[in-house]
Amino acid sequence: MPVYEPKDYEKVIERIQRKISERNIEMGESLKEEEILSFENRHNVKLPQAYRMFLQLVGNGCKRMLDGRRLNDLESCPQQELSKPFLLEKFWVWEDDERDGDAIEADMQNKVYRGNIELINLGCGMSYNLIVTGNYQGEVWNFTDVGVQPCCEPQDFLGWFELWLDNQNATNYFKDFVYNEADID
């Protein structure tokens, strides 16, 4: 599933609502526009439209998903300096980076740990994060303790969530990922 077009959001949300109901997933209460605006104003950011619609029409997080994981609600999402742009353009495995540790840490702080919110914590240093600023705004990326990469094929929030509903941990978000030394950030 590629990143959806805004014209498709309502159809996708209807499908997601039906699947949530069929699977008896308990969602958090939906947010009102004023609540979302308040969050955006506090953090000086505009959330991606698909995620805003999800918060309003589907729910704000969930108690427990099918695989035992929990989708974070907006206020409890670990947030990384939201108003500053997420600057990565492609995957980066800092564990393989041969530069000085201070340089790596500086790049992590200045490129990675900003402009995104954690959607779900998988444990063992892994999470899926929604990029809210920068060139990849609206996409979901995989964060680990050794690096970060986009889901392949690219997934916006709605595509990522629907795949999760359909396949849980069996989802292969990286099926099209090809490691190439020239691609390293």
mmCIF file of C-alpha atoms in Angstrom, residues 3-168:
data_model
loop_
_atom_site.group_PDB
_atom_site.id
_atom_site.type_symbol
_atom_site.label_atom_id
_atom_site.label_comp_id
_atom_site.label_asym_id
_atom_site.label_seq_id
_atom_site.Cartn_x
_atom_site.Cartn_y
_atom_site.Cartn_z
ATOM 1 C CA VAL A 3 1.008 6.645 0.668
ATOM 2 C CA TYR A 4 -2.677 7.464 0.157
ATOM 3 C CA GLU A 5 -3.959 10.559 -1.602
ATOM 4 C CA PRO A 6 -6.137 12.914 0.478
ATOM 5 C CA LYS A 7 -9.111 12.134 -1.793
ATOM 6 C CA ASP A 8 -8.894 8.497 -0.563
ATOM 7 C CA TYR A 9 -8.719 9.202 3.182
ATOM 8 C CA GLU A 10 -12.450 8.867 3.868
ATOM 9 C CA LYS A 11 -12.663 5.472 2.104
ATOM 10 C CA VAL A 12 -9.578 4.205 3.925
ATOM 11 C CA ILE A 13 -10.884 5.422 7.284
ATOM 12 C CA GLU A 14 -14.221 3.681 6.667
ATOM 13 C CA ARG A 15 -12.344 0.421 5.962
ATOM 14 C CA ILE A 16 -10.243 0.885 9.091
ATOM 15 C CA GLN A 17 -13.334 1.573 11.221
ATOM 16 C CA ARG A 18 -14.978 -1.608 9.911
ATOM 17 C CA LYS A 19 -11.860 -3.698 10.623
ATOM 18 C CA ILE A 20 -11.528 -2.254 14.128
ATOM 19 C CA SER A 21 -15.155 -3.143 14.832
ATOM 20 C CA GLU A 22 -14.773 -6.675 13.425
ATOM 21 C CA ARG A 23 -11.704 -7.273 15.598
ATOM 22 C CA ASN A 24 -13.237 -5.714 18.746
ATOM 23 C CA ILE A 25 -10.318 -3.330 19.199
ATOM 24 C CA GLU A 26 -10.983 -0.763 21.901
ATOM 25 C CA MET A 27 -9.983 2.653 20.616
ATOM 26 C CA GLY A 28 -9.445 5.754 22.706
ATOM 27 C CA GLU A 29 -11.978 8.565 22.471
ATOM 28 C CA SER A 30 -11.858 10.611 19.312
ATOM 29 C CA LEU A 31 -10.462 14.109 19.595
ATOM 30 C CA LYS A 32 -12.258 17.298 18.734
ATOM 31 C CA GLU A 33 -10.691 19.763 16.310
ATOM 32 C CA GLU A 34 -10.050 22.164 19.213
ATOM 33 C CA GLU A 35 -8.031 19.515 21.061
ATOM 34 C CA ILE A 36 -5.876 18.818 18.018
ATOM 35 C CA LEU A 37 -5.364 22.540 17.412
ATOM 36 C CA SER A 38 -4.343 22.989 21.039
ATOM 37 C CA PHE A 39 -1.699 20.259 20.674
ATOM 38 C CA GLU A 40 -0.461 21.750 17.406
ATOM 39 C CA ASN A 41 -0.247 25.239 18.889
ATOM 40 C CA ARG A 42 1.651 24.016 21.977
ATOM 41 C CA HIS A 43 4.195 22.246 19.776
ATOM 42 C CA ASN A 44 4.199 24.726 16.878
ATOM 43 C CA VAL A 45 3.465 22.004 14.318
ATOM 44 C CA LYS A 46 0.700 20.967 11.907
ATOM 45 C CA LEU A 47 -0.052 17.247 12.127
ATOM 46 C CA PRO A 48 -0.422 15.346 8.837
ATOM 47 C CA GLN A 49 -4.004 15.441 7.536
ATOM 48 C CA ALA A 50 -4.473 11.643 7.504
ATOM 49 C CA TYR A 51 -3.433 11.376 11.157
ATOM 50 C CA ARG A 52 -5.658 14.329 12.146
ATOM 51 C CA MET A 53 -8.635 12.632 10.471
ATOM 52 C CA PHE A 54 -7.834 9.353 12.210
ATOM 53 C CA LEU A 55 -7.740 11.120 15.602
ATOM 54 C CA GLN A 56 -11.107 12.737 14.899
ATOM 55 C CA LEU A 57 -12.976 9.896 13.189
ATOM 56 C CA VAL A 58 -11.433 6.681 14.525
ATOM 57 C CA GLY A 59 -9.868 7.384 17.905
ATOM 58 C CA ASN A 60 -6.958 8.682 19.899
ATOM 59 C CA GLY A 61 -4.763 5.639 20.407
ATOM 60 C CA CYS A 62 -6.031 2.260 21.504
ATOM 61 C CA LYS A 63 -5.892 0.151 24.631
ATOM 62 C CA ARG A 64 -4.428 -2.918 22.943
ATOM 63 C CA MET A 65 -4.020 -3.977 19.344
ATOM 64 C CA LEU A 66 -4.229 -7.535 18.070
ATOM 65 C CA ASP A 67 -0.604 -8.394 18.733
ATOM 66 C CA GLY A 68 -0.629 -7.060 22.295
ATOM 67 C CA ARG A 69 0.951 -3.744 21.384
ATOM 68 C CA ARG A 70 -0.674 -0.407 22.011
ATOM 69 C CA LEU A 71 -1.075 2.565 19.687
ATOM 70 C CA ASN A 72 -0.031 5.638 21.672
ATOM 71 C CA ASP A 73 -2.578 8.377 22.187
ATOM 72 C CA LEU A 74 -1.495 11.813 21.007
ATOM 73 C CA GLU A 75 -0.603 13.269 24.392
ATOM 74 C CA SER A 76 1.438 10.265 25.518
ATOM 75 C CA CYS A 77 3.397 9.880 22.256
ATOM 76 C CA PRO A 78 7.063 10.467 23.013
ATOM 77 C CA GLN A 79 7.777 13.638 21.067
ATOM 78 C CA GLN A 80 11.027 14.730 19.536
ATOM 79 C CA GLU A 81 11.204 18.537 19.193
ATOM 80 C CA LEU A 82 8.203 18.473 16.908
ATOM 81 C CA SER A 83 8.558 21.881 15.273
ATOM 82 C CA LYS A 84 12.093 21.198 14.019
ATOM 83 C CA PRO A 85 12.275 19.339 10.700
ATOM 84 C CA PHE A 86 13.133 15.666 10.468
ATOM 85 C CA LEU A 87 16.141 15.866 8.147
ATOM 86 C CA LEU A 88 16.913 12.329 7.014
ATOM 87 C CA GLU A 89 16.322 11.578 3.351
ATOM 88 C CA LYS A 90 17.090 7.844 3.503
ATOM 89 C CA PHE A 91 17.966 5.164 6.021
ATOM 90 C CA TRP A 92 20.874 5.573 8.386
ATOM 91 C CA VAL A 93 22.500 2.790 10.427
ATOM 92 C CA TRP A 94 24.588 4.733 12.919
ATOM 93 C CA GLU A 95 25.933 1.521 14.378
ATOM 94 C CA ASP A 96 27.866 1.062 11.105
ATOM 95 C CA ASP A 97 28.943 4.712 10.929
ATOM 96 C CA GLU A 98 32.735 4.937 11.258
ATOM 97 C CA ARG A 99 32.841 8.588 12.296
ATOM 98 C CA ASP A 100 33.645 9.864 15.778
ATOM 99 C CA GLY A 101 30.951 9.103 18.368
ATOM 100 C CA ASP A 102 30.373 12.802 19.106
ATOM 101 C CA ALA A 103 29.744 13.517 15.411
ATOM 102 C CA ILE A 104 27.286 10.627 15.203
ATOM 103 C CA GLU A 105 25.454 11.798 18.335
ATOM 104 C CA ALA A 106 25.270 15.366 16.993
ATOM 105 C CA ASP A 107 23.755 14.107 13.717
ATOM 106 C CA MET A 108 21.281 11.941 15.622
ATOM 107 C CA GLN A 109 20.116 14.975 17.617
ATOM 108 C CA ASN A 110 20.092 17.320 14.623
ATOM 109 C CA LYS A 111 18.573 15.005 11.993
ATOM 110 C CA VAL A 112 16.717 12.121 13.627
ATOM 111 C CA TYR A 113 15.414 13.008 17.063
ATOM 112 C CA ARG A 114 13.124 15.801 15.940
ATOM 113 C CA GLY A 115 9.964 16.241 13.926
ATOM 114 C CA ASN A 116 8.427 12.848 14.730
ATOM 115 C CA ILE A 117 6.182 11.173 17.265
ATOM 116 C CA GLU A 118 6.298 7.590 18.439
ATOM 117 C CA LEU A 119 3.172 5.725 17.403
ATOM 118 C CA ILE A 120 3.972 2.337 18.853
ATOM 119 C CA ASN A 121 6.825 0.983 20.923
ATOM 120 C CA LEU A 122 7.769 -2.551 19.913
ATOM 121 C CA GLY A 123 10.279 -3.010 22.724
ATOM 122 C CA CYS A 124 13.996 -3.796 22.426
ATOM 123 C CA GLY A 125 14.702 -0.260 21.207
ATOM 124 C CA MET A 126 12.301 -0.480 18.242
ATOM 125 C CA SER A 127 9.374 1.774 17.411
ATOM 126 C CA TYR A 128 7.305 3.104 14.538
ATOM 127 C CA ASN A 129 7.264 6.890 14.350
ATOM 128 C CA LEU A 130 5.156 9.303 12.341
ATOM 129 C CA ILE A 131 7.203 12.007 10.651
ATOM 130 C CA VAL A 132 5.417 15.341 11.248
ATOM 131 C CA THR A 133 7.905 17.808 9.698
ATOM 132 C CA GLY A 134 10.385 17.791 6.832
ATOM 133 C CA ASN A 135 10.305 16.215 3.388
ATOM 134 C CA TYR A 136 8.765 12.953 4.610
ATOM 135 C CA GLN A 137 5.932 14.489 6.629
ATOM 136 C CA GLY A 138 3.102 12.017 6.953
ATOM 137 C CA GLU A 139 5.187 8.854 6.462
ATOM 138 C CA VAL A 140 5.832 6.218 9.111
ATOM 139 C CA TRP A 141 9.481 5.231 9.691
ATOM 140 C CA ASN A 142 11.026 2.425 11.756
ATOM 141 C CA PHE A 143 13.337 3.570 14.569
ATOM 142 C CA THR A 144 15.731 1.205 16.327
ATOM 143 C CA ASP A 145 18.623 1.521 18.735
ATOM 144 C CA VAL A 146 21.063 1.115 15.806
ATOM 145 C CA GLY A 147 19.411 3.158 13.041
ATOM 146 C CA VAL A 148 16.306 4.443 11.324
ATOM 147 C CA GLN A 149 14.670 3.789 7.970
ATOM 148 C CA PRO A 150 11.436 4.430 6.127
ATOM 149 C CA CYS A 151 8.968 1.649 5.652
ATOM 150 C CA CYS A 152 9.300 0.288 2.119
ATOM 151 C CA GLU A 153 7.149 0.822 0.186
ATOM 152 C CA PRO A 154 6.529 4.193 1.839
ATOM 153 C CA GLN A 155 3.620 4.154 4.277
ATOM 154 C CA ASP A 156 1.573 7.049 5.510
ATOM 155 C CA PHE A 157 -0.192 6.668 8.834
ATOM 156 C CA LEU A 158 -3.381 5.188 7.354
ATOM 157 C CA GLY A 159 -1.506 2.647 5.194
ATOM 158 C CA TRP A 160 0.725 1.649 8.090
ATOM 159 C CA PHE A 161 -2.197 1.258 10.500
ATOM 160 C CA GLU A 162 -4.289 -0.728 8.021
ATOM 161 C CA LEU A 163 -1.396 -3.109 7.342
ATOM 162 C CA TRP A 164 -0.997 -3.542 11.092
ATOM 163 C CA LEU A 165 -4.698 -4.355 11.426
ATOM 164 C CA ASP A 166 -4.523 -6.859 8.589
ATOM 165 C CA ASN A 167 -1.280 -8.639 9.483
ATOM 166 C CA GLN A 168 -0.033 -7.643 12.952
#
